[in-house]
Coordinates of C-alpha atoms and ligand atoms in Angstrom, one line a residue:
Chain A
M25 CA -30.8 34.0 -41.2
N26 CA -33.3 32.0 -38.3
L27 CA -32.9 33.7 -35.1
T28 CA -33.9 32.8 -30.7
L29 CA -34.8 35.5 -29.4
R30 CA -35.4 35.7 -25.5
I31 CA -36.9 39.3 -24.7
W32 CA -37.4 41.0 -21.4
R33 CA -41.7 41.1 -21.5
Q34 CA -43.4 43.8 -18.8
A35 CA -46.7 45.0 -19.5
G36 CA -46.2 48.0 -17.7
P37 CA -44.1 50.0 -14.8
D38 CA -45.6 47.9 -12.1
T39 CA -45.5 44.7 -13.4
P40 CA -43.2 41.6 -12.8
G41 CA -41.4 40.9 -16.2
S42 CA -39.7 38.1 -17.2
M43 CA -37.6 37.0 -20.2
T44 CA -39.9 35.1 -22.6
T45 CA -38.1 33.6 -25.7
Y46 CA -38.9 33.6 -29.8
Q47 CA -38.4 32.1 -32.8
V48 CA -37.6 34.3 -35.9
G49 CA -37.1 33.2 -39.3
G50 CA -36.8 35.0 -43.1
I51 CA -33.9 37.8 -41.6
S52 CA -31.7 39.3 -44.2
P53 CA -27.8 39.9 -42.8
D54 CA -28.7 44.3 -44.4
M55 CA -31.6 44.4 -42.1
S56 CA -30.9 46.2 -38.6
F57 CA -31.0 45.5 -35.4
L58 CA -35.0 47.9 -35.0
E59 CA -35.9 45.6 -38.8
M60 CA -35.2 42.3 -37.0
L61 CA -37.7 43.6 -34.8
D62 CA -39.9 44.9 -36.6
T63 CA -40.5 41.4 -38.3
L64 CA -41.1 39.7 -34.9
N65 CA -43.8 42.3 -34.2
E66 CA -45.6 41.2 -37.5
E67 CA -45.7 37.9 -36.6
L68 CA -46.8 38.5 -33.2
I69 CA -49.5 40.7 -34.5
L70 CA -50.7 37.9 -36.9
R71 CA -51.1 35.8 -33.9
G72 CA -52.6 38.2 -32.2
D73 CA -50.0 38.5 -29.8
A74 CA -48.9 41.6 -28.1
P75 CA -45.5 43.2 -30.1
V76 CA -42.2 44.7 -28.5
A77 CA -42.3 47.5 -27.7
F78 CA -39.6 49.4 -28.0
D79 CA -38.3 53.3 -28.8
H80 CA -36.9 53.9 -31.7
D81 CA -37.3 57.9 -33.5
C82 CA -34.7 58.4 -36.3
R83 CA -33.5 55.5 -37.1
E84 CA -30.5 57.0 -38.3
G85 CA -28.4 57.1 -35.1
I86 CA -28.8 60.9 -34.2
C87 CA -31.6 60.6 -32.0
G88 CA -31.0 58.3 -29.4
A89 CA -33.8 57.0 -28.9
C90 CA -33.2 53.2 -29.3
G91 CA -31.8 52.2 -26.6
M92 CA -31.8 48.0 -25.4
V93 CA -29.3 45.5 -23.9
I94 CA -28.0 43.1 -26.6
N95 CA -26.4 40.3 -25.2
G96 CA -25.8 42.0 -22.3
R97 CA -24.3 45.4 -24.7
A98 CA -25.6 48.4 -24.6
H99 CA -27.2 48.8 -28.2
G100 CA -25.4 45.8 -29.1
P101 CA -21.9 44.1 -30.4
E102 CA -20.4 47.4 -32.7
R103 CA -20.0 50.8 -31.0
T104 CA -23.3 52.4 -32.5
T105 CA -27.1 52.6 -32.0
T106 CA -29.2 50.2 -32.1
C107 CA -31.0 51.5 -35.2
Q108 CA -27.7 51.1 -36.6
L109 CA -26.4 47.8 -36.0
H110 CA -26.4 45.3 -38.7
M111 CA -27.9 41.3 -38.6
R112 CA -24.6 40.3 -40.3
H113 CA -22.8 41.1 -37.0
F114 CA -24.9 37.9 -35.7
E115 CA -24.8 34.1 -37.5
D116 CA -27.7 32.5 -38.3
G117 CA -29.1 30.0 -35.7
D118 CA -28.1 32.5 -33.2
T119 CA -29.7 33.4 -29.2
I120 CA -30.1 36.6 -28.6
D121 CA -30.8 38.3 -25.0
V122 CA -32.6 41.6 -25.5
E123 CA -33.5 43.9 -22.1
P124 CA -34.2 47.3 -21.2
W125 CA -31.3 49.6 -20.1
R126 CA -31.2 48.9 -16.2
A127 CA -31.0 51.5 -13.6
A128 CA -33.0 53.0 -10.7
A129 CA -33.2 56.3 -12.5
F130 CA -34.3 54.9 -15.7
P131 CA -37.5 53.2 -14.6
V132 CA -39.2 50.3 -17.0
V133 CA -42.2 51.6 -18.8
K134 CA -42.8 49.0 -21.5
D135 CA -41.0 45.9 -22.1
L136 CA -37.3 47.6 -23.7
V137 CA -38.7 50.8 -23.1
V138 CA -37.0 53.0 -20.2
D139 CA -38.2 56.8 -18.9
R140 CA -35.2 59.1 -19.7
S141 CA -36.9 61.8 -18.7
A142 CA -33.9 61.9 -15.8
F143 CA -31.8 63.4 -18.9
D144 CA -34.0 65.8 -19.4
R145 CA -34.2 67.3 -15.5
I146 CA -30.5 66.8 -15.6
I147 CA -30.0 69.5 -19.2
G148 CA -33.1 71.5 -17.4
A149 CA -30.5 72.4 -14.4
G150 CA -27.4 74.0 -16.4
G151 CA -27.2 72.5 -20.1
Y152 CA -27.8 75.0 -21.7
I153 CA -26.2 78.9 -22.7
T154 CA -28.4 82.1 -22.1
A155 CA -28.1 84.2 -24.9
P156 CA -30.3 87.1 -26.2
T157 CA -32.9 85.9 -28.8
G158 CA -34.1 87.3 -31.9
S159 CA -32.1 88.5 -34.7
A160 CA -28.9 86.1 -35.3
P161 CA -25.7 87.8 -33.6
D162 CA -23.3 88.3 -36.1
A163 CA -21.1 85.3 -36.9
H164 CA -17.2 85.7 -35.2
A165 CA -18.7 87.8 -33.6
T166 CA -17.0 85.7 -30.5
P167 CA -14.1 84.4 -31.2
V168 CA -13.4 80.2 -30.1
P169 CA -10.1 78.6 -30.2
K170 CA -10.0 75.6 -32.7
E171 CA -9.0 73.6 -30.1
A172 CA -12.1 75.1 -27.8
A173 CA -14.0 74.6 -30.8
D174 CA -12.9 70.8 -31.3
T175 CA -13.7 69.8 -27.7
A176 CA -16.9 71.0 -27.8
F177 CA -18.1 69.1 -30.7
E178 CA -16.6 66.1 -29.3
H179 CA -18.7 66.4 -26.5
A180 CA -21.9 67.5 -28.4
E181 CA -22.0 64.6 -30.4
C182 CA -23.8 63.1 -27.3
I183 CA -27.4 61.9 -28.2
G184 CA -28.5 61.2 -24.8
C185 CA -29.1 57.7 -25.4
G186 CA -28.4 56.4 -22.4
A187 CA -25.7 53.8 -22.9
C188 CA -23.2 54.9 -20.1
V189 CA -26.0 54.5 -17.6
A190 CA -27.2 50.7 -19.0
A191 CA -23.5 50.0 -19.1
C192 CA -22.4 51.3 -16.0
P193 CA -22.3 48.5 -12.9
N194 CA -23.5 51.8 -10.6
G195 CA -25.9 53.0 -12.8
S196 CA -24.0 56.3 -12.9
A197 CA -24.8 59.3 -15.1
M198 CA -21.6 60.8 -15.1
L199 CA -20.3 60.8 -18.9
F200 CA -23.9 62.2 -20.2
T201 CA -23.4 64.7 -17.8
S202 CA -20.1 65.5 -18.2
A203 CA -20.6 65.7 -21.9
K204 CA -22.8 68.1 -21.6
V205 CA -21.2 70.5 -19.3
V206 CA -17.7 70.1 -21.4
H207 CA -19.5 70.8 -24.4
L208 CA -20.6 74.2 -22.7
N209 CA -18.1 75.2 -20.5
V210 CA -14.7 74.8 -22.8
L211 CA -17.2 77.6 -25.1
P212 CA -17.1 81.5 -24.6
Q213 CA -20.8 81.5 -24.3
G214 CA -21.2 79.2 -21.7
G215 CA -18.5 81.0 -19.6
P216 CA -21.1 83.3 -17.7
E217 CA -23.1 79.9 -16.1
R218 CA -19.6 77.8 -15.6
A219 CA -19.6 77.9 -12.1
S220 CA -23.3 77.6 -12.0
R221 CA -23.9 74.7 -14.4
V222 CA -21.4 72.3 -13.6
M223 CA -22.7 73.0 -9.9
N224 CA -26.9 72.4 -10.9
M225 CA -26.3 69.7 -13.2
V226 CA -24.2 67.5 -10.7
E227 CA -26.5 68.1 -7.9
A228 CA -29.8 67.3 -10.9
M229 CA -27.8 64.0 -11.3
D230 CA -27.5 63.0 -8.0
A231 CA -31.4 64.3 -7.2
E232 CA -32.8 61.7 -9.8
G233 CA -30.7 58.7 -7.9
F234 CA -28.3 57.6 -10.5
G235 CA -24.8 56.0 -8.6
G236 CA -21.2 58.0 -8.4
C237 CA -18.5 56.9 -10.6
T238 CA -16.1 54.3 -9.5
N239 CA -14.3 54.9 -12.7
T240 CA -14.7 51.7 -14.2
G241 CA -15.1 52.7 -17.5
E242 CA -17.8 50.7 -19.1
C243 CA -19.8 53.9 -19.8
A244 CA -16.9 55.0 -22.8
T245 CA -16.5 51.7 -24.1
A246 CA -20.3 51.7 -24.8
C247 CA -21.0 55.0 -26.0
P248 CA -22.0 54.8 -29.4
K249 CA -20.7 58.5 -29.8
G250 CA -17.4 57.4 -28.4
I251 CA -17.8 60.4 -25.7
P252 CA -13.9 59.6 -23.8
L253 CA -13.5 58.6 -19.8
P254 CA -11.8 61.9 -19.3
S255 CA -14.4 63.7 -20.1
I256 CA -15.4 63.1 -16.1
A257 CA -11.9 63.6 -15.2
A258 CA -12.6 67.3 -17.0
M259 CA -16.4 67.8 -14.9
N260 CA -14.9 66.6 -11.9
R261 CA -12.3 69.6 -12.7
E262 CA -15.0 71.6 -12.9
Y263 CA -17.2 71.0 -10.0
L264 CA -13.9 70.8 -7.9
R265 CA -12.6 74.1 -9.4
S266 CA -16.0 76.0 -8.8
S267 CA -17.1 74.5 -5.1
L268 CA -13.5 75.3 -3.6
R269 CA -14.1 79.1 -5.1
G270 CA -17.5 79.1 -3.6
G271 CA -20.4 77.3 -6.0
R272 CA -22.9 79.1 -8.3
Chain B
M22 CA -36.5 77.2 -23.6
T23 CA -37.1 80.8 -22.6
T24 CA -38.9 79.5 -19.4
V25 CA -36.1 77.4 -18.6
P26 CA -33.3 79.4 -17.7
T27 CA -36.2 81.3 -15.4
V28 CA -37.1 78.3 -13.5
D29 CA -33.3 78.2 -12.8
A30 CA -32.9 81.5 -11.7
M31 CA -35.7 80.6 -9.3
T32 CA -33.8 77.1 -8.1
T33 CA -30.5 79.3 -7.6
A34 CA -32.1 82.1 -6.0
S35 CA -33.7 79.5 -3.3
R36 CA -30.0 77.8 -3.3
T37 CA -28.1 80.5 -2.3
A38 CA -30.3 81.5 0.5
R39 CA -29.2 78.4 2.4
H40 CA -25.7 78.7 1.8
P41 CA -24.4 75.6 2.3
S42 CA -20.6 75.6 3.4
T43 CA -18.2 74.4 1.0
L44 CA -17.4 71.6 2.3
A45 CA -21.1 70.6 3.0
T46 CA -21.9 70.9 -0.2
L47 CA -18.3 68.9 -1.7
W48 CA -19.5 65.7 1.3
R49 CA -23.3 66.1 0.0
S50 CA -22.4 65.3 -4.1
T51 CA -21.1 62.2 -5.1
V52 CA -18.3 64.1 -6.7
G53 CA -17.5 66.0 -3.5
K54 CA -17.3 63.0 -1.5
K55 CA -15.6 61.0 -4.0
A56 CA -12.7 64.0 -4.3
V57 CA -12.6 63.3 -0.5
M58 CA -11.9 59.2 -0.7
A59 CA -9.2 60.6 -3.3
V60 CA -7.3 63.0 -1.5
S61 CA -7.6 60.4 1.5
G62 CA -6.7 57.4 -0.5
L63 CA -3.8 60.0 -1.7
A64 CA -2.4 60.9 2.2
M65 CA -2.6 57.0 3.0
L66 CA -0.5 56.1 -0.3
L67 CA 2.1 58.7 0.6
Y68 CA 2.3 57.4 4.3
L69 CA 2.9 53.7 2.2
V70 CA 5.7 54.7 -0.3
A71 CA 7.6 55.8 3.5
H72 CA 6.6 53.4 5.1
M73 CA 7.9 50.7 2.8
L74 CA 11.1 52.6 2.9
G75 CA 11.5 51.8 6.2
N76 CA 10.7 48.8 6.3
L77 CA 13.3 47.8 4.0
K78 CA 16.2 49.1 7.0
V79 CA 15.7 45.3 8.1
F80 CA 18.3 44.3 5.8
F81 CA 20.3 46.4 7.3
G82 CA 20.4 44.8 10.5
P83 CA 18.8 45.1 14.2
D84 CA 20.6 48.0 14.7
D85 CA 20.1 50.4 11.6
I86 CA 16.3 49.3 12.0
N87 CA 15.5 50.1 15.8
G88 CA 17.9 53.0 16.0
Y89 CA 15.9 54.3 12.4
A90 CA 12.6 53.6 15.0
A91 CA 14.1 55.7 17.5
W92 CA 14.9 58.6 15.6
L93 CA 11.6 58.4 14.5
R94 CA 10.4 59.4 17.6
T95 CA 12.5 62.2 18.2
I96 CA 11.0 64.0 14.7
G97 CA 10.4 67.8 15.6
Q98 CA 12.2 67.8 18.8
P99 CA 12.6 70.2 20.2
F100 CA 10.2 72.0 18.8
L101 CA 7.5 68.9 19.5
G102 CA 8.2 66.7 22.7
H103 CA 9.2 63.3 22.3
E104 CA 6.9 61.3 20.2
W105 CA 4.6 64.2 19.2
F106 CA 5.5 63.8 15.7
L107 CA 4.4 60.1 15.6
W108 CA 0.9 61.1 17.1
I109 CA 0.2 63.8 14.6
A110 CA 1.0 61.4 12.3
R111 CA -1.2 59.1 13.6
V112 CA -3.7 61.2 14.2
G113 CA -3.8 62.2 10.6
L114 CA -3.7 58.3 9.3
L115 CA -6.9 57.9 11.4
A116 CA -8.4 60.8 9.8
A117 CA -7.6 59.1 6.4
V118 CA -8.4 55.6 7.0
V119 CA -12.3 56.6 8.5
L120 CA -13.1 59.3 6.0
H121 CA -12.0 56.9 3.3
G122 CA -13.9 54.2 4.6
V123 CA -17.2 56.4 5.3
A124 CA -16.9 57.7 1.8
A125 CA -16.2 54.2 0.2
F126 CA -19.4 53.0 2.7
Q127 CA -21.7 55.7 1.1
L128 CA -21.1 56.0 -1.8
S129 CA -21.1 52.0 -2.1
R130 CA -24.4 51.9 -0.7
R131 CA -25.6 54.6 -3.7
D132 CA -23.9 53.1 -6.1
L133 CA -25.8 49.3 -5.3
A134 CA -28.9 51.0 -5.1
A135 CA -28.7 53.0 -8.3
R136 CA -28.6 48.8 -10.5
P137 CA -31.5 47.0 -8.4
S138 CA -31.8 44.9 -11.6
K139 CA -29.1 42.5 -13.1
Y140 CA -28.8 41.7 -16.4
A141 CA -30.1 38.1 -17.6
H142 CA -27.2 37.9 -19.8
Q143 CA -24.0 38.3 -17.9
R144 CA -20.7 39.7 -19.2
R145 CA -17.3 39.9 -17.3
R146 CA -16.6 43.7 -16.5
A147 CA -13.9 45.8 -15.3
S148 CA -10.6 44.4 -14.5
Y149 CA -9.5 42.4 -11.2
A150 CA -8.3 45.7 -9.6
T151 CA -11.1 47.6 -10.8
R152 CA -14.1 44.8 -9.4
T153 CA -11.9 44.1 -5.7
M154 CA -11.8 47.9 -4.8
R155 CA -14.7 47.2 -2.2
W156 CA -14.0 43.9 -1.1
G157 CA -10.0 44.6 -1.3
G158 CA -10.9 48.0 0.6
V159 CA -12.8 45.6 3.3
I160 CA -9.6 43.1 3.7
L161 CA -7.2 46.0 4.4
A162 CA -9.3 47.8 6.6
L163 CA -9.5 44.2 9.0
F164 CA -5.2 44.5 8.2
I165 CA -4.4 47.4 9.3
V166 CA -6.5 46.2 12.8
W167 CA -4.1 43.5 13.0
H168 CA -1.1 44.9 11.7
I169 CA -1.3 47.7 14.9
L170 CA -1.9 44.8 17.3
D171 CA 0.9 42.8 16.0
L172 CA 3.8 45.5 15.7
T173 CA 2.5 48.6 17.6
T174 CA 1.1 47.3 19.9
L175 CA 2.5 44.3 20.5
T176 CA -0.8 42.8 21.3
V177 CA -0.2 39.8 19.4
N178 CA 3.4 39.8 18.8
P179 CA 4.9 36.7 20.1
A180 CA 8.3 38.2 21.3
A181 CA 6.4 41.8 22.1
E182 CA 10.0 43.7 23.1
H183 CA 9.2 47.3 23.2
G184 CA 11.5 49.7 20.9
R185 CA 12.9 47.0 19.0
P186 CA 11.6 45.9 16.0
Y187 CA 13.7 44.1 14.7
Q188 CA 13.0 41.4 17.1
N189 CA 9.5 42.0 16.6
I190 CA 9.0 41.6 13.4
V191 CA 11.2 38.1 13.1
A192 CA 9.3 36.8 15.6
S193 CA 6.0 37.8 13.9
F194 CA 7.2 36.3 10.8
G195 CA 8.2 33.1 12.8
N196 CA 4.4 32.5 12.1
W197 CA 3.1 30.8 8.9
Y198 CA -0.6 32.7 9.7
S199 CA 1.1 36.1 10.4
C200 CA 2.9 35.3 6.6
V201 CA -0.2 34.1 5.3
I202 CA -1.8 37.5 6.3
Y203 CA 1.1 39.7 5.3
I204 CA 1.3 38.3 2.2
V205 CA -2.8 38.3 1.2
A206 CA -2.7 42.2 2.6
M207 CA 0.2 43.3 0.8
L208 CA -1.5 41.5 -2.8
A209 CA -4.8 43.3 -1.6
V210 CA -2.8 47.0 -1.2
G211 CA -1.1 46.7 -5.1
L212 CA -4.4 46.0 -6.2
H213 CA -6.2 48.6 -4.7
V214 CA -3.1 51.0 -5.5
R215 CA -3.3 50.2 -9.3
H216 CA -6.6 51.0 -10.0
G217 CA -6.8 53.9 -6.9
F218 CA -3.8 56.4 -8.1
W219 CA -5.4 56.5 -11.3
S220 CA -8.7 56.8 -10.1
A221 CA -7.9 59.1 -7.8
A222 CA -6.1 61.2 -10.7
Q223 CA -9.7 61.0 -12.3
T224 CA -11.8 62.1 -9.6
L225 CA -9.4 65.1 -8.7
G226 CA -10.2 66.1 -12.4
A227 CA -6.1 65.7 -13.0
N228 CA -6.4 63.2 -15.9
N229 CA -6.5 64.0 -19.6
A230 CA -6.5 62.9 -23.1
R231 CA -2.9 62.5 -22.7
R232 CA -1.7 62.2 -19.3
D233 CA -4.1 59.0 -19.5
R234 CA -2.1 56.1 -20.0
L235 CA 1.4 57.9 -18.3
L236 CA -1.0 57.8 -15.4
K237 CA -1.9 54.2 -15.5
L238 CA 1.5 52.9 -15.7
T239 CA 2.6 55.3 -12.4
A240 CA 0.2 53.3 -11.4
N241 CA 1.1 50.4 -11.9
G242 CA 4.8 51.0 -11.3
L243 CA 3.3 52.1 -7.6
A244 CA 1.5 49.4 -7.2
L245 CA 4.2 46.7 -8.0
L246 CA 6.4 49.0 -6.0
L247 CA 5.0 48.7 -2.5
T248 CA 3.7 44.9 -3.2
A249 CA 7.4 43.8 -3.8
G250 CA 8.8 46.5 -1.1
F251 CA 6.6 45.5 1.9
L252 CA 6.5 41.6 0.9
S253 CA 10.4 41.0 0.7
V254 CA 10.6 40.8 4.2
P255 CA 8.5 38.2 5.2
V256 CA 9.5 36.6 2.9
A257 CA 13.1 37.7 3.8
V258 CA 12.3 36.2 7.3
M259 CA 10.7 32.8 5.6
T260 CA 13.8 32.3 3.6
G261 CA 16.5 33.3 6.3
V262 CA 17.9 36.1 4.8
V263 CA 16.7 37.5 8.4
K264 CA 16.8 36.1 11.3
Ligands
HEM23 C1 -10.1 51.4 5.0 C2 -9.9 50.2 4.7 C3 -10.1 50.6 2.9 C4 -11.3 50.8 2.2 C5 -12.4 50.5 2.9 C6 -11.4 51.3 0.8 C7 -11.8 51.0 0.2 C8 -11.9 51.9 -1.3 C9 -12.9 52.1 -2.1 C10 -14.0 51.5 -2.0 C11 -12.7 53.0 -3.5 C12 -13.2 53.2 -4.2 C13 -13.0 52.3 -5.7 C14 -13.6 53.1 -6.6 O1 -14.0 54.0 -7.2 O2 -13.6 51.7 -7.5 C15 -11.5 53.1 -2.9 C16 -10.4 53.7 -4.1 C17 -9.2 54.6 -3.5 N1 -8.5 53.9 -2.4 FE1 -9.3 52.5 -0.9 N2 -10.2 51.9 0.3 C18 -9.5 51.3 1.9 C19 -7.9 51.5 2.1 C20 -7.0 52.0 1.5 C21 -5.5 52.7 1.9 C22 -4.6 51.9 2.7 C23 -5.2 53.1 1.0 C24 -3.9 53.8 0.6 C25 -3.2 53.1 -0.8 C26 -6.1 53.2 -0.1 C27 -5.7 54.2 -1.4 C28 -7.0 54.5 -2.3 C29 -7.5 55.3 -3.5 C30 -5.7 56.2 -3.8 C31 -8.8 55.2 -3.7 C32 -9.1 56.4 -5.4 C33 -10.1 57.0 -4.9 C34 -11.2 57.7 -6.2 O3 -11.4 56.4 -6.6 O4 -10.4 58.9 -6.2 N3 -7.2 52.8 0.3 N4 -10.6 52.9 -1.6
FES24 S1 -33.4 55.7 -33.5 FE1 -32.6 57.5 -33.3 S2 -30.7 56.9 -33.3 FE2 -31.8 55.1 -33.1

């Protein structure tokens, strides 16, 4: 396949960037989108140009590092991560636009790389449980109802890639935060910090400069892990419950 | 990992020391402010349903609706004085409009700031109702002012007969521009409620995967009912059914 790529190039956090056009040939439909970018980068290096910087790690859809906006969609046309997106979903001769996540809370570091550490700080505000360390607890020492286990698992699938923020017209992190809050708040292990968790995580989310939710639903459509939109309602319920009971 | 709870214990301690009130905490957070929007919006929605049903009395003739208007002023008597109930409702509605508008303004500003740069590759996003909440809301705010000047204070009403809403309604809709204003505003109400009702359920945590469809259907039904009910009056005057 031969492709025209329009890629956001930006040398550093404080330098202005622009969309730059590249031609790339010899692309196999079986390549992943990242392998296609690798091919381009090899050519750029041979030419003596700076390669396109992009984040990636596992390349198997579980680490959440590889976010980029492809043709206006977070992670591109398929509901998966960019590393798991294959070139067979494009046509020979296509022009493809590739841009970094856009949000005030995710500043561009270079080219397609953004700083997502705001997510880490939200997790640090409550995305954990307090448990005695040391010997492993007995299996089934704490019974977990089946429905709670299913809900927790569904939300634990969030890989923190940031597609929800990138897709949201308000750069909101509500879907991410709700995945983390709901995951732990439905479990007995998360019980002791149920109120403080949601209060502190929402406060951290607001402090990072993410926007609010207008229930547009773009986040859930973009989520490669299928975190559902009603999760935000579940987090709102936890938040209102906690604050009306006097919080934390 | 071991350091994380320690850090949190410190921040929690300083937070509890400050003791912000529940209402202040709610108003300061995006989630809480949105809840204020949802509750004020639902209060206005409840009022709109009652208002729309009351308007339909115009189809039963001048005595019916004028009598209804007079009765509204006697609600709660003798416990309340003449028009007291009406004034209590007006104060409540004013509070709802102001809270709703201020929250909408503050949240919108924050939302726009949170997404400062646009994507070069633009796609159409979300439904028409969802995309028009902000401008639709502004249209509604302007309409509320016009509507009060037209049929409450009668400042801009061609008939301006106190205590005779039937005559005032027929006179108002005798003007083509008045009809245009009402029709546009009522379409805006329908769109606003279509997204707003479901959105409020989501904001207040009442939605879940099983209820989602039912809530969306209810929102569409309410929107249609309100728009059709409100629009029936100007349409009836324009077509001569009510005169
Ligand atoms: C003063 C004029 C008004 C303005 C400026 C305004 C603006 C807005 C805005 C910007 C939103 C948020 C939209 C979103 O999050 O996507 C909203 C939501 C809403 N509006 Fe209004 N609106 C106005 C009047 C009304 C009226 C008259 C009603 C009564 C039916 C109403 C009912 C609602 C409801 C129920 C919501 C949903 C709240 C939520 O998302 O949780 N609004 N409004
Ligand atoms: S590189 Fe890990 S999810 Fe794509």
